[in-house]
Coordinates of C-alpha atoms and ligand atoms in Angstrom, one line a residue:
X1 CA -13.8 29.1 -22.9
X2 CA -11.0 26.8 -22.8
X3 CA -7.9 26.9 -20.5
X4 CA -4.8 24.8 -19.8
X5 CA -7.1 22.6 -17.7
X6 CA -9.4 21.9 -20.7
X7 CA -12.9 23.2 -21.8
X8 CA -15.4 24.7 -19.5
X9 CA -17.7 21.8 -19.0
X10 CA -20.5 24.0 -17.7
X11 CA -20.8 25.6 -21.1
X12 CA -21.0 22.1 -22.6
X13 CA -19.0 19.9 -25.0
X14 CA -20.0 18.0 -28.0
X15 CA -21.0 14.4 -27.1
X16 CA -18.6 12.9 -29.6
X17 CA -15.6 14.6 -28.0
X18 CA -15.8 12.2 -25.0
X19 CA -14.7 8.7 -26.4
X20 CA -16.7 5.7 -25.3
X21 CA -15.2 4.1 -22.3
X22 CA -12.9 7.0 -22.0
X23 CA -12.9 10.6 -20.7
X24 CA -11.6 14.2 -21.3
X25 CA -10.4 16.6 -18.8
X26 CA -12.0 20.1 -18.5
X27 CA -12.9 22.4 -15.7
X28 CA -15.8 23.7 -13.7
X29 CA -15.2 27.2 -12.3
X30 CA -11.4 26.7 -12.6
X31 CA -11.6 23.3 -10.8
X32 CA -10.3 20.4 -13.0
X33 CA -13.0 17.9 -13.7
X34 CA -13.0 14.5 -15.6
X35 CA -15.9 14.0 -18.0
X36 CA -16.2 10.3 -18.5
X37 CA -18.5 8.3 -20.9
X38 CA -19.8 4.7 -20.5
X39 CA -22.3 3.8 -23.1
X40 CA -25.2 6.4 -22.9
X41 CA -24.1 7.4 -19.4
X42 CA -21.8 10.4 -18.7
X43 CA -20.1 11.2 -15.3
X44 CA -18.3 14.2 -14.0
X45 CA -15.8 13.8 -11.1
X46 CA -12.9 15.8 -9.7
X47 CA -9.7 15.2 -11.6
X48 CA -7.3 15.1 -8.5
X49 CA -6.8 11.9 -6.6
X50 CA -7.4 12.4 -2.7
X51 CA -4.3 10.3 -2.0
X52 CA -1.3 12.3 -3.4
X53 CA -3.3 14.4 -5.9
X54 CA -2.6 12.1 -8.9
X55 CA -4.0 13.1 -12.1
X56 CA -7.2 11.1 -12.6
X57 CA -7.6 12.2 -16.3
X58 CA -4.6 10.0 -17.0
X59 CA -6.1 7.1 -15.1
X60 CA -8.3 4.2 -16.3
X61 CA -12.1 3.7 -16.4
X62 CA -13.0 0.2 -15.4
X63 CA -16.8 -0.2 -15.6
X64 CA -18.1 2.5 -13.3
X65 CA -14.9 3.1 -11.5
X66 CA -11.9 5.5 -12.1
X67 CA -8.5 4.2 -11.2
X68 CA -5.6 6.5 -10.3
X69 CA -2.4 6.0 -12.4
X70 CA -0.1 6.7 -9.4
X71 CA -1.0 4.2 -6.7
X72 CA -4.2 2.6 -8.2
X73 CA -6.8 4.2 -5.8
X74 CA -10.3 3.4 -7.1
X75 CA -13.1 5.8 -7.2
X76 CA -16.8 5.5 -8.1
X77 CA -17.7 7.5 -11.1
X78 CA -21.3 7.6 -9.8
X79 CA -20.6 9.1 -6.4
X80 CA -17.0 10.1 -6.3
X81 CA -16.5 7.7 -3.3
X82 CA -13.1 6.3 -2.7
X83 CA -13.8 2.5 -3.1
X84 CA -10.3 1.1 -2.4
X85 CA -7.1 2.4 -0.8
X86 CA -4.8 4.1 -0.8
X87 CA -7.2 7.0 -1.0
X88 CA -9.8 7.3 1.8
X89 CA -11.6 10.6 0.8
X90 CA -14.1 10.8 -2.0
X91 CA -13.6 13.1 -5.0
X92 CA -16.3 15.7 -5.8
X93 CA -18.9 14.8 -8.4
X94 CA -21.4 16.7 -10.5
X95 CA -24.8 16.1 -12.2
X96 CA -24.3 15.8 -15.9
X97 CA -27.0 16.4 -18.5
X98 CA -27.2 15.6 -22.2
X99 CA -29.0 18.1 -24.4
X100 CA -29.0 17.2 -28.0
X101 CA -25.5 16.4 -29.1
X102 CA -24.0 18.2 -26.2
X103 CA -23.2 17.3 -22.5
X104 CA -23.3 19.9 -19.8
X105 CA -21.9 19.7 -16.3
X106 CA -24.6 21.1 -13.9
X107 CA -24.7 21.2 -10.1
X108 CA -22.2 19.8 -7.8
X109 CA -23.7 17.0 -5.7
X110 CA -23.2 16.3 -2.2
X111 CA -20.7 13.7 -1.0
X112 CA -22.1 10.3 -0.1
X113 CA -22.6 10.1 3.7
X114 CA -22.2 7.0 5.9
X115 CA -25.2 5.0 4.7
X116 CA -27.1 2.4 6.6
X117 CA -25.8 -1.1 6.7
X118 CA -25.5 -2.6 3.2
X119 CA -28.3 -5.1 2.1
X120 CA -26.2 -8.2 2.8
X121 CA -26.0 -7.2 6.5
X122 CA -29.5 -6.2 7.0
X123 CA -31.3 -8.6 9.5
X124 CA -28.0 -9.4 11.1
X125 CA -27.0 -8.1 14.4
X126 CA -23.9 -5.8 14.2
X127 CA -21.1 -6.7 16.3
X128 CA -21.4 -5.2 19.9
X129 CA -17.9 -4.0 19.7
X130 CA -14.9 -4.1 17.3
X131 CA -11.2 -4.0 18.4
X132 CA -8.5 -3.6 15.9
X133 CA -4.9 -4.4 17.1
X134 CA -2.4 -2.5 14.9
X135 CA -2.5 1.1 13.9
X136 CA -0.8 0.8 10.4
X137 CA -2.2 0.7 6.9
X138 CA -4.6 -2.2 7.4
X139 CA -5.8 -1.3 10.8
X140 CA -6.6 2.4 9.9
X141 CA -8.3 1.4 6.7
X142 CA -10.4 -1.1 8.6
X143 CA -11.5 1.3 11.2
X144 CA -12.3 3.8 8.4
X145 CA -14.3 1.3 6.5
X146 CA -16.2 0.2 9.6
X147 CA -17.5 3.8 9.9
X148 CA -18.2 4.2 6.2
X149 CA -20.1 1.0 6.2
X150 CA -22.4 2.6 8.7
X151 CA -21.3 0.7 11.7
X152 CA -22.2 2.7 14.8
X153 CA -20.8 0.6 17.6
X154 CA -17.6 1.0 19.6
X155 CA -14.4 0.9 17.6
X156 CA -11.1 0.7 19.4
X157 CA -7.8 0.9 17.5
X158 CA -4.8 -0.1 19.6
X159 CA -1.3 0.3 18.4
X160 CA 2.1 -0.3 19.9
X161 CA 3.4 2.7 18.0
X162 CA 4.0 6.1 19.6
X163 CA 2.4 7.9 16.6
X164 CA -1.1 7.9 15.2
X165 CA -1.4 6.0 11.9
X166 CA 1.1 7.5 9.4
X167 CA 2.3 7.1 5.7
X168 CA 4.7 4.4 6.2
X169 CA 5.9 4.2 2.5
X170 CA 7.1 7.7 2.9
X171 CA 9.5 7.0 5.8
X172 CA 12.2 5.8 3.3
X173 CA 11.3 8.2 0.5
X174 CA 10.5 12.0 0.7
X175 CA 10.4 12.1 4.5
X176 CA 13.8 10.7 4.8
X177 CA 15.2 12.7 1.9
X178 CA 13.9 15.9 3.7
X179 CA 11.7 16.8 1.0
X180 CA 8.5 16.2 2.8
X181 CA 7.9 17.5 6.3
X182 CA 6.0 16.0 9.4
X183 CA 2.7 17.6 8.2
X184 CA 2.7 15.1 5.3
X185 CA 2.9 12.0 7.4
X186 CA -0.4 11.5 9.3
X187 CA -2.9 9.5 7.4
X188 CA -5.7 11.3 9.3
X189 CA -5.7 14.5 11.4
X190 CA -6.4 14.1 15.1
X191 CA -9.9 15.4 14.8
X192 CA -10.7 12.5 12.6
X193 CA -10.6 10.0 15.5
X194 CA -12.8 12.1 17.7
X195 CA -15.3 12.8 14.8
X196 CA -15.4 9.2 13.9
X197 CA -15.6 8.0 17.4
X198 CA -12.6 5.8 16.9
X199 CA -11.0 5.1 20.3
X200 CA -7.2 5.4 19.3
X201 CA -5.0 3.9 22.0
X202 CA -1.2 4.5 21.3
X203 CA 1.9 3.1 22.9
X204 CA 0.0 0.0 24.0
X205 CA 1.5 -3.3 22.7
X206 CA -1.0 -6.0 23.2
X207 CA 0.5 -8.9 24.9
X208 CA -2.2 -11.5 25.1
X209 CA -5.4 -12.6 23.4
X210 CA -7.9 -15.0 25.1
X211 CA -9.9 -16.3 22.2
X212 CA -12.7 -17.8 24.2
X213 CA -13.0 -14.9 26.6
X214 CA -12.9 -12.5 23.7
X215 CA -10.4 -10.4 25.5
X216 CA -7.1 -8.8 25.0
X217 CA -4.6 -7.4 27.4
X218 CA -2.0 -4.5 26.7
X219 CA 1.4 -4.4 28.2
X220 CA 0.2 -2.0 31.0
X221 CA -2.4 -4.5 32.1
X222 CA -5.5 -2.8 30.7
X223 CA -7.9 -5.4 29.2
X224 CA -10.3 -4.8 26.3
X225 CA -13.3 -6.9 25.6
X226 CA -14.3 -7.5 21.9
X227 CA -17.2 -9.0 20.0
X228 CA -15.1 -9.1 16.8
X229 CA -11.4 -8.6 16.4
X230 CA -9.0 -7.6 13.7
X231 CA -5.3 -8.5 14.0
X232 CA -3.1 -6.1 11.9
X233 CA 0.2 -6.2 13.7
X234 CA 2.3 -5.9 10.5
X235 CA 6.0 -6.9 10.4
X236 CA 9.1 -6.4 12.4
X237 CA 12.5 -5.9 10.8
X238 CA 14.8 -8.8 11.0
X239 CA 17.7 -8.0 13.4
X240 CA 21.1 -9.0 12.3
X241 CA 23.7 -9.8 15.0
X242 CA 26.8 -7.7 14.1
X243 CA 29.9 -8.5 16.3
X244 CA 31.5 -5.3 17.6
X245 CA 28.4 -3.1 17.1
X246 CA 26.4 -1.5 19.9
X247 CA 22.6 -1.3 19.4
X248 CA 22.9 2.4 18.9
X249 CA 25.1 1.9 15.9
X250 CA 22.5 -0.3 14.0
X251 CA 19.6 1.6 12.4
X252 CA 16.6 -0.2 11.2
X253 CA 13.5 1.4 9.5
X254 CA 10.0 0.4 10.2
X255 CA 8.6 3.2 12.2
X256 CA 8.2 7.0 12.0
X257 CA 10.5 7.1 15.0
X258 CA 13.0 5.0 13.3
X259 CA 13.0 7.3 10.2
X260 CA 13.3 10.5 12.4
X261 CA 16.3 8.8 14.1
X262 CA 18.0 7.9 10.8
X263 CA 17.3 11.5 9.5
X264 CA 18.8 13.0 12.8
X265 CA 22.0 10.8 12.3
X266 CA 22.2 11.6 8.6
X267 CA 22.3 15.3 9.5
X268 CA 25.8 15.0 10.8
X269 CA 27.0 12.0 8.9
X270 CA 29.1 12.0 5.7
X271 CA 29.2 8.2 4.8
X272 CA 26.4 5.6 5.1
X273 CA 26.6 1.9 4.6
X274 CA 23.3 0.1 3.9
X275 CA 23.2 -3.7 4.4
X276 CA 20.5 -5.2 2.1
X277 CA 19.3 -4.3 -1.3
X278 CA 15.6 -4.6 -0.7
X279 CA 13.2 -1.8 -1.8
X280 CA 13.6 -0.2 1.6
X281 CA 17.3 -0.4 1.6
X282 CA 17.5 1.1 -1.9
X283 CA 15.1 3.8 -1.1
X284 CA 17.1 4.6 1.9
X285 CA 20.2 4.8 -0.4
X286 CA 18.4 7.2 -2.7
X287 CA 17.2 9.4 0.1
X288 CA 20.6 9.6 1.7
X289 CA 22.2 10.5 -1.6
X290 CA 19.6 13.4 -1.8
X291 CA 21.0 14.5 1.6
X292 CA 24.4 14.4 0.1
X293 CA 25.9 11.4 2.0
X294 CA 28.4 9.0 0.3
X295 CA 26.5 5.8 0.2
X296 CA 27.6 2.1 0.0
X297 CA 25.1 -0.7 -0.5
X298 CA 26.1 -4.3 0.6
X299 CA 23.9 -7.2 -0.4
X300 CA 24.1 -10.9 -0.8
X301 CA 22.4 -11.0 -4.3
X302 CA 24.1 -10.8 -7.6
X303 CA 21.8 -7.8 -8.5
X304 CA 19.7 -5.7 -6.3
X305 CA 16.0 -6.8 -6.2
X306 CA 16.8 -9.8 -8.4
X307 CA 14.9 -12.2 -6.4
X308 CA 11.6 -10.1 -6.7
X309 CA 12.1 -8.3 -9.9
X310 CA 14.4 -10.4 -11.9
X311 CA 17.8 -9.7 -13.6
X312 CA 16.8 -7.0 -16.0
X313 CA 15.1 -4.7 -13.6
X314 CA 17.9 -5.6 -11.0
X315 CA 20.7 -4.4 -13.5
X316 CA 18.6 -1.3 -14.2
X317 CA 18.1 -0.4 -10.6
X318 CA 21.9 -0.9 -9.9
X319 CA 22.8 1.3 -12.9
X320 CA 20.3 3.9 -11.7
X321 CA 21.9 4.0 -8.3
X322 CA 25.5 4.0 -9.7
X323 CA 24.7 6.8 -11.9
X324 CA 23.8 8.8 -8.7
X325 CA 27.0 7.8 -7.0
X326 CA 26.1 4.7 -4.9
X327 CA 28.7 2.0 -4.7
X328 CA 27.5 -1.6 -4.5
X329 CA 29.3 -4.6 -2.7
X330 CA 27.2 -7.5 -4.0
X331 CA 27.5 -11.1 -3.1
X332 CA 28.9 -9.9 0.1
X333 CA 27.8 -9.1 3.6
X334 CA 28.7 -7.4 6.9
X335 CA 31.1 -9.6 9.1
X336 CA 31.8 -7.1 12.0
X337 CA 32.2 -3.5 13.1
X338 CA 35.4 -2.1 14.2
X339 CA 34.6 1.3 15.6
X340 CA 33.3 3.1 12.7
X341 CA 34.7 0.7 10.0
X342 CA 32.3 -1.9 8.6
X343 CA 34.3 -5.1 7.7
X344 CA 32.7 -7.2 5.0
X345 CA 33.0 -10.9 4.6
X346 CA 35.2 -10.3 1.5
X347 CA 37.7 -8.4 3.8
X348 CA 36.6 -4.9 2.3
X349 CA 36.6 -2.2 4.8
X350 CA 34.1 0.8 4.6
X351 CA 34.0 3.7 6.8
X352 CA 30.5 4.5 8.0
X353 CA 28.9 7.3 10.3
X354 CA 25.7 5.7 9.7
X355 CA 24.8 2.0 9.3
X356 CA 21.3 1.0 8.2
X357 CA 20.2 -2.6 8.0
X358 CA 17.4 -3.5 5.7
X359 CA 17.4 -7.3 5.5
X360 CA 13.8 -8.1 5.4
X361 CA 11.1 -8.3 7.9
X362 CA 9.2 -11.1 9.7
X363 CA 5.4 -11.0 10.2
X364 CA 4.5 -10.0 13.8
X365 CA 2.4 -13.0 14.6
X366 CA 3.6 -13.6 18.2
X367 CA 0.3 -12.5 19.7
X368 CA -1.7 -14.7 17.3
X369 CA 0.6 -17.6 17.8
X370 CA 0.4 -17.4 21.7
X371 CA -3.3 -17.4 21.4
X372 CA -3.3 -20.6 19.5
X373 CA -4.4 -19.3 16.1
X374 CA -3.1 -21.2 13.0
X375 CA 0.2 -19.8 12.0
X376 CA 2.3 -20.8 8.8
X377 CA 4.9 -18.1 8.2
X378 CA 2.0 -15.6 8.9
X379 CA -1.4 -15.8 10.4
X380 CA -3.4 -18.2 8.2
X381 CA -6.6 -16.7 7.0
X382 CA -9.3 -17.9 4.6
X383 CA -10.7 -16.1 1.5
X384 CA -12.7 -13.9 3.9
X385 CA -9.6 -13.0 5.8
X386 CA -11.0 -14.9 8.9
X387 CA -8.4 -16.6 11.0
X388 CA -8.8 -20.2 12.3
X389 CA -10.8 -18.6 15.2
X390 CA -14.2 -17.5 14.2
X391 CA -14.8 -13.8 14.6
X392 CA -11.1 -13.0 14.7
X393 CA -9.8 -11.7 11.4
X394 CA -6.3 -10.7 10.2
X395 CA -5.1 -8.3 7.5
X396 CA -2.0 -6.8 6.1
X397 CA 1.7 -8.0 6.3
X398 CA 0.8 -10.7 9.0
X399 CA -1.9 -12.3 6.8
X400 CA -1.3 -15.4 4.6
X401 CA -4.1 -15.7 2.4
X402 CA -5.3 -18.1 -0.2
X403 CA -4.5 -16.2 -3.4
X404 CA -7.2 -17.4 -6.1
X405 CA -4.8 -16.6 -9.1
X406 CA -2.0 -18.8 -8.0
X407 CA -3.9 -21.2 -5.9
X408 CA -1.2 -20.8 -3.3
X409 CA -1.3 -19.2 0.2
X410 CA 0.7 -15.9 0.0
X411 CA 1.7 -13.2 2.2
X412 CA 2.7 -10.0 0.7
X413 CA 4.2 -6.8 2.2
X414 CA 2.6 -4.0 0.2
X415 CA 1.0 -0.9 1.5
X416 CA -2.2 -0.7 -0.9
X417 CA -2.8 -4.4 -0.5
X418 CA -2.7 -4.1 3.3
X419 CA -5.2 -1.2 3.2
X420 CA -7.5 -3.1 0.9
X421 CA -7.3 -6.2 3.1
X422 CA -8.1 -4.0 6.0
X423 CA -11.2 -2.6 4.1
X424 CA -12.5 -6.0 3.1
X425 CA -11.9 -7.5 6.6
X426 CA -13.9 -4.6 8.1
X427 CA -16.9 -5.4 5.9
X428 CA -16.5 -9.1 6.9
X429 CA -16.3 -8.3 10.5
X430 CA -19.6 -6.9 10.0
X431 CA -20.9 -10.1 8.5
X432 CA -20.7 -9.2 4.9
X433 CA -18.8 -12.5 3.7
X434 CA -16.9 -10.7 0.9
X435 CA -14.1 -12.7 -0.7
X436 CA -10.7 -11.0 -0.9
X437 CA -9.6 -11.1 -4.4
X438 CA -7.7 -7.9 -5.0
X439 CA -4.7 -8.0 -7.3
X440 CA -1.5 -7.3 -5.4
X441 CA 0.0 -4.0 -6.2
X442 CA 3.1 -2.0 -5.0
X443 CA 5.3 0.8 -6.1
X444 CA 8.8 2.0 -5.3
X445 CA 10.3 5.4 -6.1
X446 CA 14.0 6.0 -6.5
X447 CA 15.5 9.3 -8.0
X448 CA 12.2 10.1 -9.4
X449 CA 12.0 6.7 -11.2
X450 CA 8.8 5.0 -10.1
X451 CA 8.4 1.2 -10.6
X452 CA 4.8 -0.2 -10.4
X453 CA 4.2 -3.9 -10.0
X454 CA 0.9 -5.7 -10.1
X455 CA 0.2 -9.4 -9.5
X456 CA 2.4 -11.8 -7.6
X457 CA 5.2 -13.9 -9.0
X458 CA 7.1 -16.1 -6.5
X459 CA 8.8 -18.0 -9.4
X460 CA 8.7 -17.6 -13.1
X461 CA 10.2 -19.2 -16.1
X462 CA 10.0 -16.3 -18.7
X463 CA 10.3 -12.5 -18.6
X464 CA 9.2 -10.4 -21.5
X465 CA 10.5 -6.9 -21.7
X466 CA 8.5 -4.5 -23.9
X467 CA 10.1 -1.2 -24.3
X468 CA 13.3 0.0 -22.9
X469 CA 14.8 -0.1 -19.4
X470 CA 17.5 2.2 -20.5
X471 CA 15.0 4.8 -21.6
X472 CA 13.1 4.1 -18.3
X473 CA 10.0 3.4 -20.4
X474 CA 8.9 -0.3 -20.3
X475 CA 6.8 -3.1 -19.0
X476 CA 8.3 -6.4 -18.0
X477 CA 6.0 -9.3 -17.9
X478 CA 6.7 -12.2 -15.4
X479 CA 5.2 -15.6 -16.7
X480 CA 5.0 -19.1 -15.8
X481 CA 3.9 -21.9 -18.2
X482 CA 2.7 -19.0 -20.6
X483 CA 0.6 -17.5 -18.0
X484 CA 1.1 -13.8 -16.9
X485 CA 1.7 -13.7 -13.1
X486 CA 2.9 -10.2 -12.7
X487 CA 3.7 -7.0 -14.6
X488 CA 6.3 -4.4 -13.6
X489 CA 6.3 -1.0 -15.5
X490 CA 8.4 2.0 -15.5
X491 CA 6.7 5.2 -16.9
X492 CA 3.8 3.3 -18.2
X493 CA 1.2 3.9 -15.5
X494 CA -1.7 3.4 -17.7
X495 CA -0.3 0.0 -18.7
X496 CA 0.0 -1.0 -15.0
X497 CA -3.7 -0.1 -14.4
X498 CA -4.7 -2.1 -17.5
X499 CA -2.6 -5.0 -16.3
X500 CA -4.4 -4.9 -13.0
X501 CA -7.7 -4.7 -14.6
X502 CA -6.9 -7.6 -16.9
X503 CA -6.0 -9.8 -14.0
X504 CA -9.2 -9.0 -12.3
X505 CA -11.3 -9.8 -15.4
X506 CA -9.4 -13.1 -16.0
X507 CA -9.8 -14.1 -12.3
X508 CA -13.6 -13.3 -12.5
X509 CA -13.9 -15.6 -15.6
X510 CA -12.0 -18.4 -13.8
X511 CA -14.2 -18.1 -10.9
X512 CA -17.3 -18.1 -13.1
X513 CA -16.0 -21.0 -15.0
X514 CA -15.3 -23.0 -11.8
X515 CA -18.8 -22.3 -10.4
X516 CA -20.6 -22.9 -13.7
Ligands
FAD601 C1 10.1 2.3 5.1 C2 9.1 1.6 4.4 C3 8.7 1.8 3.1 C4 7.8 1.1 2.5 N1 7.4 1.5 1.1 C5 6.5 0.7 0.4 C6 6.1 1.2 -0.8 O1 6.7 2.1 -1.4 N2 5.1 0.6 -1.4 C7 4.5 -0.6 -0.9 O2 3.6 -1.1 -1.4 N3 4.8 -1.0 0.5 C8 5.7 -0.3 1.1 N4 6.2 -0.7 2.4 C9 5.5 -1.8 3.0 C10 4.1 -1.4 3.6 O3 4.4 -0.3 4.5 C11 3.6 -2.4 4.5 O4 3.3 -3.6 3.6 C12 2.4 -1.9 5.2 O5 2.8 -1.0 6.2 C13 1.6 -3.2 5.9 O6 0.6 -2.7 6.7 P1 0.1 -3.4 8.0 O7 -1.0 -2.6 8.5 O8 0.0 -4.8 7.9 O9 1.4 -3.2 9.0 P2 2.0 -1.8 9.6 O10 1.7 -0.7 8.7 O11 3.5 -2.2 9.9 O12 1.3 -1.6 11.0 C14 1.3 -2.6 12.0 C15 0.8 -1.9 13.3 O13 0.7 -2.8 14.2 C16 1.3 -2.3 15.5 N5 1.6 -3.5 16.4 C17 2.5 -4.4 16.1 N6 2.4 -5.5 17.2 C18 1.4 -4.9 18.0 C19 0.9 -5.4 19.2 N7 1.3 -6.6 19.8 N8 0.1 -4.6 19.9 C20 -0.5 -3.5 19.4 N9 0.0 -2.9 18.2 C21 1.0 -3.7 17.6 C22 2.5 -1.5 15.0 O14 3.0 -0.5 16.1 C23 1.7 -0.9 13.9 O15 1.0 0.4 14.2 C24 7.1 0.1 3.1 C25 7.6 -0.3 4.4 C26 8.4 0.4 5.0 C27 8.8 0.0 6.4
FES602 S1 -2.0 9.7 -5.9 FE1 -3.7 8.5 -6.5 S2 -3.5 6.6 -5.6 FE2 -1.7 7.9 -4.9

């Protein structure tokens, strides 16, 4: 039987229908399933990514993993386990049997359970307790990984936020546009924290860290002792002084509460001015357009995103926004507010019921700095994400880490990367000594156009455009001295995954050559 989700894999398919190193999509009892082949081995796993339901059948097989085309989650083909963020939950997997020239998908196998400590940790004493400061992407991913690695000791996740860990990237996208509701936002349901015995402490900014005493103190005076500590305090929006403006007139977007507040203001607003043409500013512009507001974007740059994405993509993004009715005021900035009028440096005056500032963030390293940890525009960590204080790790937006590709210390502000750092930091908290070498990845979504970016290019001397930006189908490669540093793609998700895999392979080759 064949259906729109492909052949019935229980009835079997001819071996040569499954390409070597590739996959086909079929179904088992109506459930979409990917049948993949690697040499003589066949694997059957669920076809829907557990992050946002991305179509894994359009993803990429890399060794015995399957990568999601939407935001690069990585699953084991052998067990269905979610190996790297942004997906946390496994996909189902089935036993596959080859009989003659056909392969048959047989019984559904049980999900991998929290196993015993991995081999590299056996013989080592697990930490008596782990405390994680920061309930964002990195913090939650770390707590989750600790349990998945079989760590049984006390885990405390302390957050300054009012809300349990949530989907921060969505704050400027569907949630702000009003197309995703509150039910979409939590990364985990409340029962998860109880089931996993994760002591989640909210509304508790940590104000001091005593390294020698292995103790932290929250603003309400409560102290928490730790054996190992992870700092994952993220970043704070840079506040811009605006003469004539009261605090309530200036909106920033970092937290769920911020997004709710902007959405509430937008409900009665007609005109919005956004200062800054960062990803966040632009996503806010797109979301407010979706709500029907007139939107003006004011930014110092010649083209939006030019510094990060180059001129070509900058022009494309501007064109995309203009086609949706956004007005740009570039190479300009806000000079003051007069009532509801935003006065720009150029003298232009714009009416605004809503003023959103998205002029960048600063890593939240105050706590680490006061405790005497090494700081350099972020918390300095080594290749294992350990700070200058042994047993104290840092991950996510605060961490400045030695990028093996560029040889430079870099700090990136990407969701998936923060989660992956959290996951690796968790294993290192347990004594694993795993080098963090993931390829940076981020995506942005505006008016349905999604840009994926892999790698890290601080400065480049050449860009190569393959395809057409106008047709929203292209890959832009950023190079320095002939070497690919980063690749941005539009409507070429498979190519983005391939670029990521190629960077992983070339790093592995470099490391082997270095050690050989
Ligand atoms: C609106 C928005 C949209 C974004 N969209 C994208 C996107 O599309 N793609 C992408 O790749 N990236 C995106 N990002 C960036 C991404 O969200 C960040 O890189 C990521 O959240 C970093 O994770 P983190 O865990 O380091 O920090 P965060 O997620 O910011 O978490 C930090 C946590 O630490 C807590 N905290 C801070 N200080 C203290 C303290 N002293 N004591 C206790 N707790 C503390 C905070 O309350 C928070 O819970 C977006 C960011 C924003 C704000
Ligand atoms: S939907 Fe698969 S990684 Fe997001």
